[in-house]
């Protein structure tokens, strides 16, 4: 397949766009009956390459023509009228022409019907001499011209504007021409079943994206064309004998540029010729990137290391490159070493704009991360991407959302600054409020670690934000402030507050370190250790949530704050209120927190 960027590309590099195009209805003549047969086509410039006219076998309108012949307008050539179930009777007139290389369906039918090919378009995207008067024109100009000529000769019945699912090049977004070219191919059809089995056995994070791979494997119908006519890519290391054409491949271990380097051979192994011509083509970029697991595990470089490191643990990547990077990696590594390269794949969604639309240069909605990272810091950016969407789903980017993520980092910073005023204590006799928050911390820690285990960073991000901000800062810290300062509490009670504050912060820092690596490490080194937090393990937590008091605590605190707000008095103002029975055990802390008088 041949787009505007003038190289062969593989099916995996083709995407489909809904493009507006003109469907033209053209008069062909049935030779035997002299009747008109109206063919509908979006590619009238390819009439010269038409080798058959097809109708659906059950289409009553055309049954009587099957087996007869159609005369092509302008060129006057005869082609058979055939019945084929691939024709959609509802599309256009229900009669289609099959041209060599019109689209991949044409190619398939050409092979199936064993038709003789006629090449109408060359590598420059221009019409060949087979197009007669249109030879040398671009396909677009030829289309305009032939429609004019058909109209002039009364051969054009009508024109319709339709939306056509058009195959375009993923890179340059231009429609694709199918042109016969000699290319290098990597065999993939014989290995489809093995790779599919691997795809079924692998773990997918999230499971829903497994289908992307399986669907792609099922859709593969030809081998993988791997040679490209691009300049910036890996050179194909092949030289050809100038006299007999025999291909020669150099020994492993060195990088070659055959188009400008002297061949590393004395003479042709076949005819003894001494002159060679270097290959000028390059490899498909996925041909290189698909061996990344072999590269990182030092394949052919360090056998001991390779044995230990291969297969690697996981492939992290975006969902848009499942059919390329993920699939080709499975294929290439399997072919090279006979063992699949990883047991799990981590597939993220797209980063879309704030309206949920895919970012693209042409739409002008791409957000450049550099100035954002400069402004809010890498931690804010990373934390935002973790908390924005559950694994595998598309996530929206806007400066507002990233700024919002940075507010949590400020909160974390302020929490740490407050706690840093108190000494770190090893042990304490806990009070009920301490037991409550440590129980909540234990629950949070469990969920967060499970989130990390399933590589779903959304869980740690949202759970930690909820815990640290909404419970720990808003309620617990407010509850124990007086106790931590020692106002109206015993030394032992004060120590319990210090212990709990530091424990919650210390455990939280570790739980947040993978998704907020810089700030957590800074606080960690300032308060708890000389070494990096990233060398620490998650803490084993001994506390359990004995009873769920959270709802009652939140409800009571909100009630008190609400009353004071209504009265227009400061939060420190005295209040008379009954503490609910189930919160009696927290009485001392609650009284200090709200300044409750009996
Ligand atoms: Zn292109
Ligand atoms: Zn030779």
Coordinates of C-alpha atoms and ligand atoms in Angstrom, one line a residue:
X1 CA 0.0 0.0 0.0
X2 CA 1.3 3.3 -1.1
X3 CA 0.3 6.7 0.5
X4 CA 1.5 10.2 -0.3
X5 CA 4.7 9.7 1.8
X6 CA 5.8 7.3 -1.0
X7 CA 6.7 4.1 0.7
X8 CA 5.1 0.8 1.1
X9 CA 3.2 0.5 4.4
X10 CA 1.7 -2.4 6.2
X11 CA -2.0 -3.0 7.1
X12 CA -1.1 -2.1 10.7
X13 CA -0.2 1.5 9.6
X14 CA -3.5 2.1 7.9
X15 CA -6.4 3.8 9.6
X16 CA -9.8 4.6 8.3
X17 CA -11.3 8.0 8.0
X18 CA -14.8 9.0 7.0
X19 CA -14.2 11.2 4.0
X20 CA -16.6 12.9 1.7
X21 CA -16.3 11.6 -1.9
X22 CA -18.2 11.5 -5.1
X23 CA -20.0 8.4 -6.3
X24 CA -20.4 8.5 -10.0
X25 CA -22.9 6.4 -12.0
X26 CA -21.3 5.4 -15.4
X27 CA -22.9 3.8 -18.4
X28 CA -21.3 0.5 -19.5
X29 CA -22.9 -1.4 -22.5
X30 CA -23.9 -5.1 -22.3
X31 CA -22.3 -6.5 -25.5
X32 CA -24.9 -9.3 -26.1
X33 CA -28.1 -7.2 -25.5
X34 CA -26.8 -3.6 -26.2
X35 CA -28.5 -2.5 -23.0
X36 CA -27.0 0.0 -20.7
X37 CA -25.6 -1.3 -17.4
X38 CA -25.0 1.4 -14.8
X39 CA -21.9 1.0 -12.7
X40 CA -21.4 3.1 -9.5
X41 CA -17.9 3.9 -8.6
X42 CA -15.8 6.4 -6.5
X43 CA -12.8 5.8 -8.6
X44 CA -13.8 6.4 -12.3
X45 CA -10.2 7.1 -13.2
X46 CA -9.5 3.4 -12.7
X47 CA -12.0 2.4 -15.4
X48 CA -8.9 1.6 -17.6
X49 CA -7.9 -1.1 -15.0
X50 CA -11.4 -2.7 -14.8
X51 CA -11.3 -6.5 -15.4
X52 CA -14.8 -7.5 -14.4
X53 CA -18.2 -6.1 -13.5
X54 CA -19.9 -7.7 -10.5
X55 CA -23.5 -8.0 -9.3
X56 CA -25.0 -9.8 -6.4
X57 CA -26.3 -13.3 -7.4
X58 CA -29.7 -12.7 -5.9
X59 CA -30.2 -9.3 -7.4
X60 CA -33.3 -9.7 -9.6
X61 CA -32.4 -6.6 -11.6
X62 CA -29.2 -8.0 -13.0
X63 CA -29.6 -11.8 -12.9
X64 CA -30.0 -12.0 -16.7
X65 CA -26.7 -10.2 -17.3
X66 CA -24.6 -12.7 -15.4
X67 CA -22.3 -14.6 -17.8
X68 CA -22.5 -11.9 -20.4
X69 CA -20.0 -9.1 -21.1
X70 CA -19.8 -5.4 -20.4
X71 CA -18.1 -2.9 -22.7
X72 CA -16.0 -0.4 -20.8
X73 CA -16.7 3.3 -21.7
X74 CA -14.0 5.4 -23.3
X75 CA -11.6 2.4 -23.7
X76 CA -14.1 0.0 -25.4
X77 CA -12.6 -3.1 -23.8
X78 CA -14.8 -6.1 -22.9
X79 CA -15.0 -7.6 -19.5
X80 CA -17.1 -10.4 -18.0
X81 CA -20.2 -9.7 -15.9
X82 CA -20.0 -12.0 -12.8
X83 CA -22.1 -12.7 -9.8
X84 CA -20.4 -12.4 -6.4
X85 CA -21.9 -12.3 -2.9
X86 CA -19.5 -9.6 -1.8
X87 CA -21.5 -7.0 -3.8
X88 CA -23.9 -4.9 -1.7
X89 CA -27.1 -4.5 -3.9
X90 CA -28.0 -1.4 -1.8
X91 CA -24.7 0.5 -2.6
X92 CA -25.0 2.7 -5.6
X93 CA -26.6 1.0 -8.6
X94 CA -25.8 -2.5 -7.2
X95 CA -23.3 -3.0 -10.0
X96 CA -19.6 -2.5 -9.3
X97 CA -16.5 -2.6 -11.4
X98 CA -13.4 -4.5 -10.1
X99 CA -10.1 -2.8 -11.0
X100 CA -6.7 -4.2 -10.1
X101 CA -5.5 -2.4 -6.9
X102 CA -8.6 -0.2 -6.4
X103 CA -8.8 -1.1 -2.7
X104 CA -7.9 -4.1 -0.7
X105 CA -11.3 -5.7 -1.5
X106 CA -10.4 -5.4 -5.2
X107 CA -7.1 -7.1 -4.5
X108 CA -8.8 -9.9 -2.7
X109 CA -11.4 -10.4 -5.5
X110 CA -8.7 -10.2 -8.2
X111 CA -6.9 -13.0 -6.5
X112 CA -10.1 -15.0 -5.9
X113 CA -11.4 -14.5 -9.5
X114 CA -7.9 -15.0 -11.0
X115 CA -8.1 -11.8 -13.0
X116 CA -5.2 -10.4 -15.0
X117 CA -3.9 -7.2 -13.4
X118 CA -3.6 -3.8 -15.2
X119 CA -1.5 -1.3 -13.4
X120 CA -3.1 2.1 -13.6
X121 CA -1.2 4.2 -11.0
X122 CA 2.6 4.5 -10.6
X123 CA 4.8 5.1 -7.6
X124 CA 4.4 8.9 -8.0
X125 CA 0.6 8.5 -7.7
X126 CA 0.3 9.3 -11.5
X127 CA -1.7 7.5 -14.1
X128 CA 0.3 5.0 -16.2
X129 CA 0.2 4.7 -20.0
X130 CA -2.6 2.1 -19.5
X131 CA -4.8 5.1 -18.7
X132 CA -4.5 6.3 -22.3
X133 CA -5.3 10.0 -22.6
X134 CA -5.1 10.4 -18.8
X135 CA -1.5 9.1 -18.6
X136 CA 0.7 11.3 -16.5
X137 CA -2.1 13.0 -14.6
X138 CA -2.4 12.6 -10.9
X139 CA -5.3 10.3 -9.8
X140 CA -7.2 13.3 -8.6
X141 CA -6.8 15.3 -11.9
X142 CA -7.5 12.2 -13.9
X143 CA -10.7 11.7 -12.0
X144 CA -11.9 15.3 -12.7
X145 CA -11.0 14.9 -16.4
X146 CA -12.6 11.5 -17.0
X147 CA -15.8 12.7 -15.3
X148 CA -15.9 15.7 -17.7
X149 CA -15.3 13.4 -20.7
X150 CA -18.0 10.9 -19.6
X151 CA -20.4 13.8 -19.1
X152 CA -19.6 15.2 -22.6
X153 CA -20.2 11.8 -24.2
X154 CA -23.5 11.2 -22.4
X155 CA -22.0 8.3 -20.4
X156 CA -22.5 9.9 -17.0
X157 CA -25.9 9.2 -15.4
X158 CA -25.5 11.1 -12.1
X159 CA -23.1 12.1 -9.3
X160 CA -23.7 11.7 -5.6
X161 CA -21.8 13.0 -2.7
X162 CA -21.2 10.2 -0.1
X163 CA -19.3 9.6 3.1
X164 CA -16.8 6.9 2.3
X165 CA -14.7 4.9 4.8
X166 CA -11.4 5.6 3.2
X167 CA -8.1 3.9 4.1
X168 CA -5.4 6.5 4.9
X169 CA -1.8 6.5 6.0
X170 CA -1.5 6.8 9.8
X171 CA 1.5 9.1 9.4
X172 CA 0.6 11.5 6.6
X173 CA -3.2 11.0 6.6
X174 CA -3.4 10.7 2.8
X175 CA -5.5 8.2 1.0
X176 CA -3.7 5.0 0.0
X177 CA -3.1 3.6 -3.4
X178 CA -2.5 0.0 -3.8
X179 CA 0.5 -0.6 -6.2
X180 CA 2.3 -3.8 -6.9
X181 CA 5.9 -3.5 -5.5
X182 CA 8.7 -5.9 -4.7
X183 CA 9.2 -5.7 -1.0
X184 CA 10.7 -7.8 1.8
X185 CA 8.1 -9.6 3.8
X186 CA 8.3 -11.2 7.2
X187 CA 6.2 -14.4 7.3
X188 CA 3.4 -14.0 9.9
X189 CA 0.5 -16.1 8.6
X190 CA 2.0 -19.4 9.7
X191 CA 2.4 -18.1 13.3
X192 CA -1.0 -16.5 13.7
X193 CA -2.4 -19.4 15.8
X194 CA 0.6 -19.5 18.1
X195 CA 0.5 -15.8 18.7
X196 CA -3.3 -15.8 19.2
X197 CA -2.8 -18.5 21.9
X198 CA -0.2 -16.4 23.6
X199 CA -2.6 -13.4 23.4
X200 CA -5.3 -15.5 25.1
X201 CA -2.9 -16.7 27.9
X202 CA -1.3 -13.3 28.7
X203 CA -2.5 -11.1 31.5
X204 CA -4.0 -7.9 30.3
X205 CA -4.2 -4.8 32.5
X206 CA -7.1 -4.0 31.9
X207 CA -8.7 -7.2 30.7
X208 CA -10.9 -5.3 28.2
X209 CA -8.0 -4.4 25.9
X210 CA -7.1 -8.1 25.2
X211 CA -9.7 -8.0 22.5
X212 CA -7.8 -5.3 20.6
X213 CA -5.0 -7.8 20.1
X214 CA -7.1 -10.8 19.3
X215 CA -9.2 -8.9 16.8
X216 CA -6.1 -7.6 15.0
X217 CA -4.6 -11.1 14.8
X218 CA -7.9 -12.4 13.4
X219 CA -7.9 -9.7 10.7
X220 CA -4.4 -10.5 9.3
X221 CA -4.6 -11.8 5.8
X222 CA -1.1 -11.2 4.3
X223 CA 2.5 -11.4 5.5
X224 CA 4.1 -8.3 6.9
X225 CA 5.8 -6.0 4.4
X226 CA 8.9 -4.8 6.2
X227 CA 10.9 -2.7 3.7
X228 CA 10.2 1.0 3.4
X229 CA 11.3 3.8 1.1
X230 CA 12.0 6.2 3.9
X231 CA 15.2 8.1 4.6
X232 CA 15.4 8.2 8.4
X233 CA 15.2 4.6 9.4
X234 CA 17.3 1.5 10.0
X235 CA 19.1 0.5 6.8
X236 CA 18.4 -3.0 5.4
X237 CA 21.8 -4.7 5.5
X238 CA 21.8 -6.4 2.1
X239 CA 24.0 -6.1 -1.0
X240 CA 23.2 -7.6 -4.4
X241 CA 25.7 -9.0 -6.8
X242 CA 25.9 -6.6 -9.8
X243 CA 26.1 -9.4 -12.3
X244 CA 23.7 -12.1 -11.1
X245 CA 21.6 -10.2 -8.5
X246 CA 22.2 -12.7 -5.7
X247 CA 21.5 -11.1 -2.3
X248 CA 24.2 -11.1 0.3
X249 CA 23.8 -10.5 4.0
X250 CA 26.9 -9.5 6.1
X251 CA 27.8 -11.1 9.4
X252 CA 26.1 -10.1 12.7
X253 CA 27.5 -7.5 14.9
X254 CA 28.0 -4.3 12.9
X255 CA 25.7 -1.6 11.7
X256 CA 25.8 -1.2 7.9
X257 CA 24.7 1.5 5.5
X258 CA 24.7 -0.5 2.2
X259 CA 23.6 2.5 0.1
X260 CA 26.9 4.3 0.8
X261 CA 29.3 1.7 2.2
X262 CA 31.5 -0.7 0.3
X263 CA 30.2 -4.3 0.4
X264 CA 31.9 -6.4 3.1
X265 CA 32.4 -9.3 0.7
X266 CA 35.2 -10.2 -1.6
X267 CA 33.1 -11.8 -4.3
X268 CA 29.6 -13.2 -5.1
X269 CA 29.1 -16.6 -3.5
X270 CA 27.1 -17.6 -6.6
X271 CA 28.8 -16.3 -9.7
X272 CA 32.1 -15.0 -8.3
X273 CA 31.3 -11.4 -9.4
X274 CA 33.2 -8.7 -7.6
X275 CA 30.8 -5.8 -7.7
X276 CA 27.9 -5.3 -5.4
X277 CA 25.0 -2.9 -5.2
X278 CA 23.8 -1.8 -1.8
X279 CA 20.2 -1.9 -0.7
X280 CA 18.7 1.6 -0.5
X281 CA 15.5 0.7 1.4
X282 CA 15.1 0.8 5.2
X283 CA 13.1 -1.2 7.6
X284 CA 9.6 -0.5 8.9
X285 CA 10.1 1.3 12.2
X286 CA 8.2 -1.4 14.0
X287 CA 10.7 -4.0 12.8
X288 CA 13.2 -2.4 15.2
X289 CA 11.0 -1.5 18.1
X290 CA 9.5 -4.9 18.1
X291 CA 12.7 -6.4 19.5
X292 CA 12.9 -4.1 22.5
X293 CA 12.5 -7.0 25.0
X294 CA 15.4 -8.8 23.4
X295 CA 17.5 -5.6 23.5
X296 CA 16.8 -4.8 27.2
X297 CA 17.6 -8.4 28.2
X298 CA 20.9 -8.3 26.2
X299 CA 20.1 -11.0 23.7
X300 CA 23.2 -12.1 21.8
X301 CA 25.2 -9.8 24.1
X302 CA 25.3 -11.4 27.5
X303 CA 23.9 -14.9 27.6
X304 CA 23.8 -15.2 31.4
X305 CA 21.9 -11.9 31.8
X306 CA 19.6 -12.9 29.0
X307 CA 18.7 -16.2 30.6
X308 CA 17.8 -14.4 33.8
X309 CA 16.0 -11.4 32.3
X310 CA 14.0 -12.9 29.4
X311 CA 11.0 -13.1 29.2
X312 CA 10.6 -9.7 30.7
X313 CA 7.8 -9.0 33.2
X314 CA 5.5 -6.6 31.5
X315 CA 4.9 -4.4 28.4
X316 CA 3.5 -1.0 29.2
X317 CA 2.0 0.9 26.2
X318 CA -0.9 2.8 24.7
X319 CA -3.9 1.1 23.2
X320 CA -3.3 2.8 19.8
X321 CA -0.2 0.7 19.2
X322 CA -1.6 -2.8 20.1
X323 CA -1.7 -3.9 16.5
X324 CA 1.8 -2.6 15.8
X325 CA 4.1 -2.5 18.8
X326 CA 2.5 -5.2 20.9
X327 CA 1.6 -7.6 18.1
X328 CA 4.9 -7.2 16.2
X329 CA 6.9 -7.7 19.4
X330 CA 5.1 -11.0 20.1
X331 CA 5.8 -12.1 16.5
X332 CA 9.4 -11.0 16.3
X333 CA 10.6 -12.3 19.7
X334 CA 8.8 -15.6 19.2
X335 CA 10.4 -16.0 15.8
X336 CA 13.9 -15.1 17.2
X337 CA 14.0 -17.1 20.3
X338 CA 10.9 -19.3 20.3
X339 CA 9.6 -17.9 23.6
X340 CA 7.1 -15.1 24.0
X341 CA 8.7 -11.9 25.4
X342 CA 6.4 -11.1 28.4
X343 CA 3.5 -12.5 30.4
X344 CA 1.5 -9.3 30.8
X345 CA 0.6 -6.1 28.9
X346 CA -0.4 -2.8 30.5
X347 CA -2.5 -0.9 28.0
X348 CA -3.4 2.7 28.7
X349 CA -6.1 4.8 27.1
X350 CA -5.6 8.0 25.1
X351 CA -4.9 11.4 26.5
X352 CA -7.7 13.4 25.0
X353 CA -8.6 17.1 25.2
X354 CA -11.0 18.6 27.8
X355 CA -14.0 17.9 25.6
X356 CA -13.0 14.3 25.2
X357 CA -11.7 14.6 21.7
X358 CA -8.5 13.0 20.5
X359 CA -5.6 15.5 20.3
X360 CA -4.2 16.2 16.9
X361 CA -2.0 18.8 15.3
X362 CA -4.6 19.6 12.7
X363 CA -7.3 20.3 15.3
X364 CA -4.9 22.5 17.2
X365 CA -5.9 20.9 20.6
X366 CA -2.6 19.4 21.5
X367 CA -1.4 20.3 25.0
X368 CA 2.4 20.6 25.1
X369 CA 3.5 19.1 28.5
X370 CA 6.7 21.0 28.8
X371 CA 5.4 24.4 29.9
X372 CA 2.8 22.7 32.1
X373 CA 5.5 20.7 33.9
X374 CA 7.6 23.8 34.1
X375 CA 4.7 25.6 35.8
X376 CA 3.2 22.9 38.1
X377 CA 6.1 20.5 38.4
X378 CA 6.5 16.9 37.3
X379 CA 4.9 15.5 40.4
X380 CA 1.7 17.4 39.7
X381 CA 1.7 16.2 36.1
X382 CA 2.3 12.6 37.2
X383 CA -0.3 12.6 39.9
X384 CA -2.8 14.2 37.6
X385 CA -2.3 11.4 35.0
X386 CA -2.7 8.8 37.7
X387 CA -5.9 10.2 39.2
X388 CA -7.6 11.2 36.0
X389 CA -9.0 7.9 34.8
X390 CA -9.0 4.2 35.6
X391 CA -6.5 2.1 33.7
X392 CA -7.3 1.6 30.1
X393 CA -9.8 4.4 29.8
X394 CA -9.2 7.6 27.9
X395 CA -8.3 10.5 30.1
X396 CA -8.9 14.2 29.6
X397 CA -6.2 16.8 29.8
X398 CA -6.6 20.5 30.6
X399 CA -4.5 22.9 32.5
X400 CA -7.3 23.3 35.1
X401 CA -7.3 19.6 35.9
X402 CA -3.5 19.6 36.3
X403 CA -3.6 22.7 38.4
X404 CA -6.2 20.9 40.5
X405 CA -3.9 18.0 41.0
X406 CA -1.2 20.3 42.2
X407 CA -3.5 21.5 45.0
X408 CA -3.3 18.1 46.5
X409 CA 0.5 18.3 46.5
X410 CA 0.3 21.6 48.4
X411 CA -2.0 19.9 50.9
X412 CA 0.4 17.1 51.4
X413 CA 3.2 19.6 51.9
X414 CA 1.2 21.6 54.5
X415 CA 0.3 18.4 56.3
X416 CA 4.0 17.4 56.5
X417 CA 5.0 20.8 57.6
X418 CA 2.5 20.7 60.5
X419 CA 3.5 17.2 61.6
X420 CA 7.2 18.1 61.4
X421 CA 6.7 20.3 64.4
X422 CA 6.3 17.2 66.6
X423 CA 8.9 14.6 67.6
X424 CA 8.9 11.1 66.1
X425 CA 8.0 8.6 68.8
X426 CA 8.4 4.9 68.6
X427 CA 5.5 3.7 70.7
X428 CA 2.4 5.1 72.4
X429 CA -0.7 4.1 74.2
X430 CA -3.4 5.0 71.6
X431 CA -6.6 6.8 72.2
X432 CA -9.8 5.9 70.3
X433 CA -9.4 8.7 67.8
X434 CA -5.9 7.4 67.0
X435 CA -7.3 3.9 66.6
X436 CA -10.0 5.2 64.3
X437 CA -7.6 6.9 61.9
X438 CA -5.1 4.1 61.9
X439 CA -7.9 1.7 61.1
X440 CA -8.8 3.8 58.1
X441 CA -5.2 4.0 57.1
X442 CA -5.0 0.2 57.2
X443 CA -8.0 -0.1 54.9
X444 CA -6.6 2.5 52.5
X445 CA -3.2 0.9 52.5
X446 CA -4.7 -2.5 51.5
X447 CA -6.7 -1.0 48.6
X448 CA -3.7 1.1 47.5
X449 CA -1.4 -1.9 47.4
X450 CA -4.0 -3.9 45.5
X451 CA -4.2 -1.0 43.0
X452 CA -0.4 -1.1 42.5
X453 CA -0.5 -4.9 42.1
X454 CA -2.9 -4.5 39.2
X455 CA -0.9 -1.6 37.8
X456 CA -3.9 0.6 38.1
X457 CA -2.5 3.9 39.5
X458 CA -5.9 5.5 39.6
X459 CA -6.7 3.5 42.8
X460 CA -3.7 4.7 44.8
X461 CA -4.2 8.3 43.5
X462 CA -7.8 8.5 44.4
X463 CA -7.7 6.5 47.6
X464 CA -4.8 8.5 49.0
X465 CA -6.3 11.8 48.1
X466 CA -9.5 10.8 49.8
X467 CA -7.7 9.5 52.9
X468 CA -5.1 12.3 53.4
X469 CA -7.3 15.2 52.5
X470 CA -10.8 14.3 53.4
X471 CA -10.2 12.2 56.5
X472 CA -6.8 12.7 57.9
X473 CA -6.4 16.5 57.3
X474 CA -10.0 17.6 57.6
X475 CA -11.0 15.5 60.6
X476 CA -8.2 13.7 62.4
X477 CA -5.7 16.6 62.5
X478 CA -8.4 19.0 63.5
X479 CA -9.4 16.6 66.3
X480 CA -6.0 16.1 67.8
X481 CA -4.4 19.6 67.3
X482 CA -4.9 20.5 70.9
X483 CA -3.7 17.2 72.1
X484 CA -0.6 17.3 69.9
X485 CA 0.2 20.8 71.4
X486 CA -0.4 19.3 74.9
X487 CA -3.3 21.7 75.7
X488 CA -5.4 20.0 78.4
X489 CA -4.0 16.5 77.7
X490 CA -1.6 14.3 79.6
X491 CA 1.9 13.6 78.3
X492 CA 0.9 10.1 77.4
X493 CA -2.1 11.3 75.4
X494 CA 0.0 13.9 73.6
X495 CA 2.6 11.2 72.7
X496 CA -0.2 9.1 71.2
X497 CA -1.2 12.0 68.9
X498 CA 2.5 12.5 67.8
X499 CA 2.8 8.8 67.2
X500 CA -0.4 8.6 65.1
X501 CA 0.3 11.8 63.1
X502 CA 3.8 10.5 62.1
X503 CA 2.6 7.0 61.4
X504 CA -0.1 8.2 59.1
X505 CA 2.3 10.6 57.3
X506 CA 5.1 8.0 57.0
X507 CA 2.9 5.2 55.7
X508 CA 1.2 7.7 53.3
X509 CA 4.4 9.0 51.9
X510 CA 5.5 5.4 51.0
X511 CA 2.1 4.7 49.5
X512 CA 2.3 7.8 47.4
X513 CA 6.0 7.6 46.4
X514 CA 5.5 5.7 43.1
X515 CA 3.1 8.4 41.8
X516 CA 4.5 11.5 43.6
X517 CA 8.2 10.6 43.6
X518 CA 9.9 13.9 44.2
X519 CA 7.9 15.6 47.0
X520 CA 7.5 12.4 48.9
X521 CA 11.2 11.7 48.7
X522 CA 12.0 15.2 49.9
X523 CA 9.7 15.0 52.9
X524 CA 10.9 11.5 53.7
X525 CA 14.6 12.6 53.7
X526 CA 13.7 15.7 55.8
X527 CA 11.8 13.8 58.4
X528 CA 12.6 10.1 58.5
X529 CA 15.7 8.9 56.8
X530 CA 18.9 9.8 55.0
X531 CA 18.2 7.3 52.3
X532 CA 15.7 7.5 49.4
X533 CA 12.1 6.6 50.0
X534 CA 12.2 4.7 46.7
X535 CA 14.3 2.0 48.4
X536 CA 11.7 1.5 51.1
X537 CA 9.0 -1.2 51.1
X538 CA 5.3 -0.6 51.8
X539 CA 4.7 -1.0 55.5
X540 CA 3.1 -4.0 57.0
X541 CA 0.2 -2.6 59.0
X542 CA -0.9 -4.2 62.2
X543 CA -4.0 -2.1 63.0
X544 CA -7.4 -3.2 61.9
X545 CA -10.5 -1.2 61.6
X546 CA -12.5 -2.4 64.6
X547 CA -15.6 -0.5 64.0
X548 CA -16.6 2.0 61.3
X549 CA -17.0 5.4 63.0
X550 CA -16.1 7.4 60.0
X551 CA -19.6 8.3 58.9
X552 CA -20.6 9.4 62.4
X553 CA -17.5 11.4 62.9
X554 CA -17.9 13.2 59.6
X555 CA -21.6 13.8 60.3
X556 CA -21.0 15.2 63.8
X557 CA -18.2 17.5 62.8
X558 CA -20.1 18.9 59.8
X559 CA -23.1 19.5 62.1
X560 CA -21.0 21.5 64.6
X561 CA -19.3 23.5 61.9
X562 CA -22.6 24.1 60.3
X563 CA -24.2 25.5 63.5
X564 CA -21.2 27.8 64.1
X565 CA -21.3 29.0 60.5
X566 CA -25.0 29.7 60.8
X567 CA -24.5 31.7 64.0
X568 CA -21.6 33.6 62.3
X569 CA -19.2 32.7 65.1
X570 CA -15.6 31.5 64.7
X571 CA -14.9 27.7 64.7
X572 CA -13.1 28.2 67.9
X573 CA -16.2 29.6 69.7
X574 CA -17.7 27.8 72.6
X575 CA -20.7 25.5 71.8
X576 CA -23.1 23.4 73.8
X577 CA -24.0 20.2 72.0
X578 CA -24.6 16.6 73.0
X579 CA -22.0 14.2 71.6
X580 CA -23.8 11.1 70.1
X581 CA -23.5 7.9 72.1
X582 CA -21.4 6.0 69.5
X583 CA -18.8 8.8 69.6
X584 CA -18.6 9.0 73.4
X585 CA -15.2 7.4 73.4
X586 CA -13.9 10.3 71.3
X587 CA -15.3 12.8 73.8
X588 CA -12.1 14.3 75.0
X589 CA -10.7 15.0 71.5
X590 CA -14.1 16.2 70.2
X591 CA -14.5 18.6 73.1
X592 CA -11.1 20.1 72.5
X593 CA -11.7 20.3 68.8
X594 CA -15.0 22.1 68.9
X595 CA -14.6 23.8 72.3
X596 CA -17.7 22.0 73.6
X597 CA -18.9 23.0 77.1
X598 CA -21.1 20.8 79.2
Ligands
LIG1 ZN1 2.0 8.5 4.8
LIG2 ZN1 26.7 -13.0 -8.6

